[in-house]
Amino acid sequence: MTTQKQDTATIRALQGLADPRPSVRLRAALAIGTTPDPRFVDPLVERCAIEPEFNVRDMLTWALTRHPASVTVPELVEEVRSVRAQARSQALHTLSKIGDRRAWPAITGELLSDADDEVARSAWRAAVLLVPEGEEHELAAVLSTQLGRGERETQLSLSRALVALGGAILPVLHAAMTDSDPCVRAHAIATDKLVRDPETGFESAIEEAKRVVALGVTGQEG
């Protein structure tokens, strides 16, 4: 009888994930996370790839973190290779929440420079959390190739990721301050300012950096 009730609850939860009402999908993800079962992992990962509502996606990620990493990480690593941008982005986001460094090899240079800004941002966040000790310099060098990319939100995400790497980023930032691209120079100078003064807001840092670039100097301080 107990097994039958469990199977019925499982079917109801899985049906809930596909319900057209966001509130029902949210409750289904909450229920699954409250009573984790390996049978839920694949449906959760599949739903992450297509779920349109941010709050529901967030709950799906939470539900996945409630399952053993030995089950979820291999599925998510496979998902970061998906042709669907949202699937890659959400899988990377979930891996960053799980924090299992066995996922590190999946954070490739292709993902760190993905053409989709949301995927790239998710990859940056995951990378700085999962990077093995001693490989921060190499990661900083890869991330520095993305300086100057995108709009303010994307640039802020990259700056935060670089700052999280600590001193490993200083050589690449200083090199980028003399880049031929003024957008790269300004982004590097703004990020360097955030390293030196974490209380500085990004908006003021980037505006000051643009003024520095316009004056034709690097912005490096002695």
Short mmCIF file of C-alpha atoms in Angstrom, two decimals:
data_model
loop_
_atom_site.label_atom_id
_atom_site.label_comp_id
_atom_site.label_asym_id
_atom_site.label_seq_id
_atom_site.Cartn_x
_atom_site.Cartn_y
_atom_site.Cartn_z
CA MET A 1 0.00 0.00 0.00
CA THR A 2 2.80 2.42 0.92
CA THR A 3 4.59 1.72 -2.36
CA GLN A 4 1.40 2.35 -4.30
CA LYS A 5 0.92 5.70 -2.55
CA GLN A 6 4.52 6.66 -3.31
CA ASP A 7 4.08 5.77 -6.98
CA THR A 8 0.89 7.81 -7.15
CA ALA A 9 2.65 10.80 -5.57
CA THR A 10 5.51 10.43 -8.03
CA ILE A 11 3.17 10.40 -11.01
CA ARG A 12 1.29 13.42 -9.67
CA ALA A 13 4.53 15.37 -9.15
CA LEU A 14 5.83 14.55 -12.63
CA GLN A 15 2.51 15.57 -14.16
CA GLY A 16 2.68 18.79 -12.18
CA LEU A 17 5.99 19.72 -13.79
CA ALA A 18 4.26 19.84 -17.17
CA ASP A 19 1.14 21.67 -16.00
CA PRO A 20 0.38 24.88 -17.96
CA ARG A 21 -0.01 26.82 -14.68
CA PRO A 22 3.28 28.16 -13.25
CA SER A 23 1.95 27.90 -9.69
CA VAL A 24 1.32 24.18 -10.14
CA ARG A 25 4.77 23.62 -11.64
CA LEU A 26 6.30 25.54 -8.73
CA ARG A 27 4.48 23.38 -6.17
CA ALA A 28 5.49 20.23 -8.03
CA ALA A 29 9.18 21.21 -7.97
CA LEU A 30 8.88 22.05 -4.26
CA ALA A 31 7.29 18.68 -3.55
CA ILE A 32 10.00 16.85 -5.48
CA GLY A 33 12.75 18.66 -3.64
CA THR A 34 11.08 17.95 -0.30
CA THR A 35 11.01 14.22 -1.00
CA PRO A 36 13.94 13.60 -3.37
CA ASP A 37 14.00 10.47 -5.47
CA PRO A 38 16.54 9.61 -8.21
CA ARG A 39 13.64 9.01 -10.59
CA PHE A 40 12.98 12.75 -10.55
CA VAL A 41 16.42 13.85 -11.74
CA ASP A 42 15.93 13.36 -15.48
CA PRO A 43 12.50 15.05 -15.55
CA LEU A 44 13.85 17.98 -13.52
CA VAL A 45 16.80 18.48 -15.86
CA GLU A 46 14.52 18.20 -18.91
CA ARG A 47 12.12 20.77 -17.46
CA CYS A 48 14.95 23.20 -16.71
CA ALA A 49 15.70 23.35 -20.42
CA ILE A 50 12.24 24.63 -21.37
CA GLU A 51 10.75 26.24 -18.24
CA PRO A 52 9.84 29.86 -19.08
CA GLU A 53 9.33 31.18 -15.52
CA PHE A 54 12.38 32.27 -13.53
CA ASN A 55 10.86 31.39 -10.13
CA VAL A 56 10.00 27.91 -11.31
CA ARG A 57 13.49 27.41 -12.77
CA ASP A 58 14.94 28.48 -9.45
CA MET A 59 12.82 25.89 -7.65
CA LEU A 60 13.81 23.22 -10.17
CA THR A 61 17.46 23.97 -9.43
CA TRP A 62 16.79 23.78 -5.70
CA ALA A 63 15.06 20.42 -6.17
CA LEU A 64 18.07 19.10 -8.07
CA THR A 65 20.43 20.23 -5.29
CA ARG A 66 18.41 18.08 -2.90
CA HIS A 67 19.43 14.95 -4.80
CA PRO A 68 22.82 13.23 -4.50
CA ALA A 69 25.55 14.89 -6.57
CA SER A 70 26.60 11.47 -7.78
CA VAL A 71 23.27 11.30 -9.62
CA THR A 72 22.75 14.92 -10.68
CA VAL A 73 26.24 16.00 -11.75
CA PRO A 74 26.65 13.51 -14.63
CA GLU A 75 23.23 14.48 -16.00
CA LEU A 76 23.99 18.20 -15.76
CA VAL A 77 27.43 17.78 -17.32
CA GLU A 78 25.75 16.15 -20.28
CA GLU A 79 23.22 18.98 -20.43
CA VAL A 80 25.85 21.73 -20.75
CA ARG A 81 26.53 20.30 -24.24
CA SER A 82 22.90 20.84 -25.31
CA VAL A 83 22.14 22.82 -28.45
CA ARG A 84 19.47 24.69 -26.44
CA ALA A 85 20.93 27.79 -24.79
CA GLN A 86 18.57 27.69 -21.80
CA ALA A 87 19.51 24.08 -21.14
CA ARG A 88 23.20 24.98 -21.06
CA SER A 89 22.64 28.04 -18.91
CA GLN A 90 20.42 26.37 -16.33
CA ALA A 91 22.65 23.30 -16.11
CA LEU A 92 25.66 25.53 -15.44
CA HIS A 93 23.70 27.51 -12.87
CA THR A 94 22.67 24.31 -11.09
CA LEU A 95 26.23 22.97 -11.13
CA SER A 96 27.37 26.19 -9.46
CA LYS A 97 24.76 25.66 -6.75
CA ILE A 98 25.79 22.05 -6.21
CA GLY A 99 29.45 23.06 -6.03
CA ASP A 100 30.89 19.64 -6.86
CA ARG A 101 34.32 20.13 -8.45
CA ARG A 102 34.00 16.92 -10.42
CA ALA A 103 32.04 19.11 -12.84
CA TRP A 104 35.05 21.36 -13.51
CA PRO A 105 36.20 19.61 -16.73
CA ALA A 106 32.79 20.41 -18.25
CA ILE A 107 33.44 24.17 -17.95
CA THR A 108 35.16 24.48 -21.32
CA GLY A 109 36.55 27.49 -23.12
CA GLU A 110 33.62 27.20 -25.52
CA LEU A 111 31.16 27.70 -22.67
CA LEU A 112 33.17 30.55 -21.16
CA SER A 113 32.94 32.34 -24.51
CA ASP A 114 29.47 31.10 -25.51
CA ALA A 115 27.72 33.37 -27.98
CA ASP A 116 24.67 33.49 -25.71
CA ASP A 117 25.30 36.03 -22.93
CA GLU A 118 23.22 34.17 -20.35
CA VAL A 119 25.11 30.93 -20.98
CA ALA A 120 28.46 32.71 -20.76
CA ARG A 121 27.47 34.46 -17.54
CA SER A 122 26.37 31.17 -16.00
CA ALA A 123 29.65 29.59 -17.09
CA TRP A 124 31.67 32.42 -15.52
CA ARG A 125 29.88 32.04 -12.19
CA ALA A 126 30.27 28.27 -12.22
CA ALA A 127 33.93 28.46 -13.21
CA VAL A 128 35.04 30.69 -10.36
CA LEU A 129 33.27 28.42 -7.88
CA LEU A 130 34.55 25.13 -9.30
CA VAL A 131 38.08 26.02 -10.43
CA PRO A 132 40.65 23.74 -8.73
CA GLU A 133 43.26 25.34 -6.54
CA GLY A 134 46.25 26.37 -8.62
CA GLU A 135 44.33 26.87 -11.87
CA GLU A 136 43.03 30.35 -11.10
CA HIS A 137 45.63 32.07 -13.32
CA GLU A 138 44.65 30.00 -16.34
CA LEU A 139 40.97 30.72 -15.73
CA ALA A 140 41.68 34.43 -15.32
CA ALA A 141 43.46 34.43 -18.68
CA VAL A 142 40.46 32.84 -20.40
CA LEU A 143 37.96 35.15 -18.72
CA SER A 144 40.02 38.20 -19.67
CA THR A 145 39.33 37.44 -23.34
CA GLN A 146 35.70 38.39 -22.65
CA LEU A 147 36.48 41.89 -21.34
CA GLY A 148 34.48 44.55 -23.15
CA ARG A 149 31.76 42.10 -24.12
CA GLY A 150 28.07 42.94 -24.07
CA GLU A 151 25.94 45.39 -22.12
CA ARG A 152 26.41 46.57 -18.54
CA GLU A 153 24.78 43.54 -16.92
CA THR A 154 27.05 41.15 -18.79
CA GLN A 155 30.13 43.24 -18.05
CA LEU A 156 29.22 43.41 -14.37
CA SER A 157 28.90 39.61 -14.26
CA LEU A 158 32.35 39.20 -15.76
CA SER A 159 33.88 41.76 -13.40
CA ARG A 160 32.38 39.97 -10.41
CA ALA A 161 33.73 36.65 -11.64
CA LEU A 162 37.20 38.12 -12.15
CA VAL A 163 37.21 39.85 -8.76
CA ALA A 164 36.27 36.53 -7.13
CA LEU A 165 39.55 35.06 -8.40
CA GLY A 166 41.53 37.51 -6.29
CA GLY A 167 45.15 38.31 -7.08
CA ALA A 168 45.24 35.90 -10.00
CA ILE A 169 43.48 38.47 -12.17
CA LEU A 170 45.87 41.40 -11.70
CA PRO A 171 48.38 40.49 -14.44
CA VAL A 172 45.67 39.91 -17.05
CA LEU A 173 43.84 43.10 -16.05
CA HIS A 174 46.99 45.17 -16.36
CA ALA A 175 47.68 43.68 -19.78
CA ALA A 176 44.12 44.41 -20.89
CA MET A 177 44.48 48.05 -19.84
CA THR A 178 46.67 48.58 -22.90
CA ASP A 179 44.47 46.65 -25.33
CA SER A 180 43.81 48.28 -28.69
CA ASP A 181 40.04 48.07 -28.08
CA PRO A 182 38.82 50.99 -25.91
CA CYS A 183 35.90 48.91 -24.61
CA VAL A 184 38.31 46.26 -23.35
CA ARG A 185 40.54 48.91 -21.77
CA ALA A 186 37.62 50.57 -20.00
CA HIS A 187 36.24 47.27 -18.70
CA ALA A 188 39.67 46.23 -17.43
CA ILE A 189 40.22 49.57 -15.66
CA ALA A 190 36.75 49.41 -14.06
CA THR A 191 37.37 45.85 -12.86
CA ASP A 192 40.76 46.83 -11.47
CA LYS A 193 39.05 49.62 -9.52
CA LEU A 194 36.58 47.11 -8.08
CA VAL A 195 39.51 44.95 -6.95
CA ARG A 196 41.14 47.91 -5.21
CA ASP A 197 37.92 49.28 -3.74
CA PRO A 198 35.12 46.67 -3.43
CA GLU A 199 32.74 49.36 -2.18
CA THR A 200 32.86 51.12 -5.54
CA GLY A 201 29.71 50.68 -7.61
CA PHE A 202 30.20 49.23 -11.09
CA GLU A 203 28.35 52.08 -12.79
CA SER A 204 30.64 54.72 -11.33
CA ALA A 205 33.70 52.54 -11.95
CA ILE A 206 32.91 52.02 -15.64
CA GLU A 207 32.05 55.69 -16.21
CA GLU A 208 35.32 56.74 -14.59
CA ALA A 209 37.16 54.13 -16.66
CA LYS A 210 35.67 55.53 -19.86
CA ARG A 211 36.91 58.99 -18.94
CA VAL A 212 40.37 57.58 -18.29
CA VAL A 213 40.39 55.84 -21.68
CA ALA A 214 39.21 59.03 -23.38
CA LEU A 215 42.18 60.85 -21.86
CA GLY A 216 44.50 58.26 -23.40
CA VAL A 217 45.96 56.78 -20.21
CA THR A 218 45.87 53.22 -18.86
CA GLY A 219 44.42 53.91 -15.46
CA GLN A 220 47.10 51.83 -13.72
CA GLU A 221 48.11 53.10 -10.37
CA GLY A 222 51.61 52.77 -9.04
#
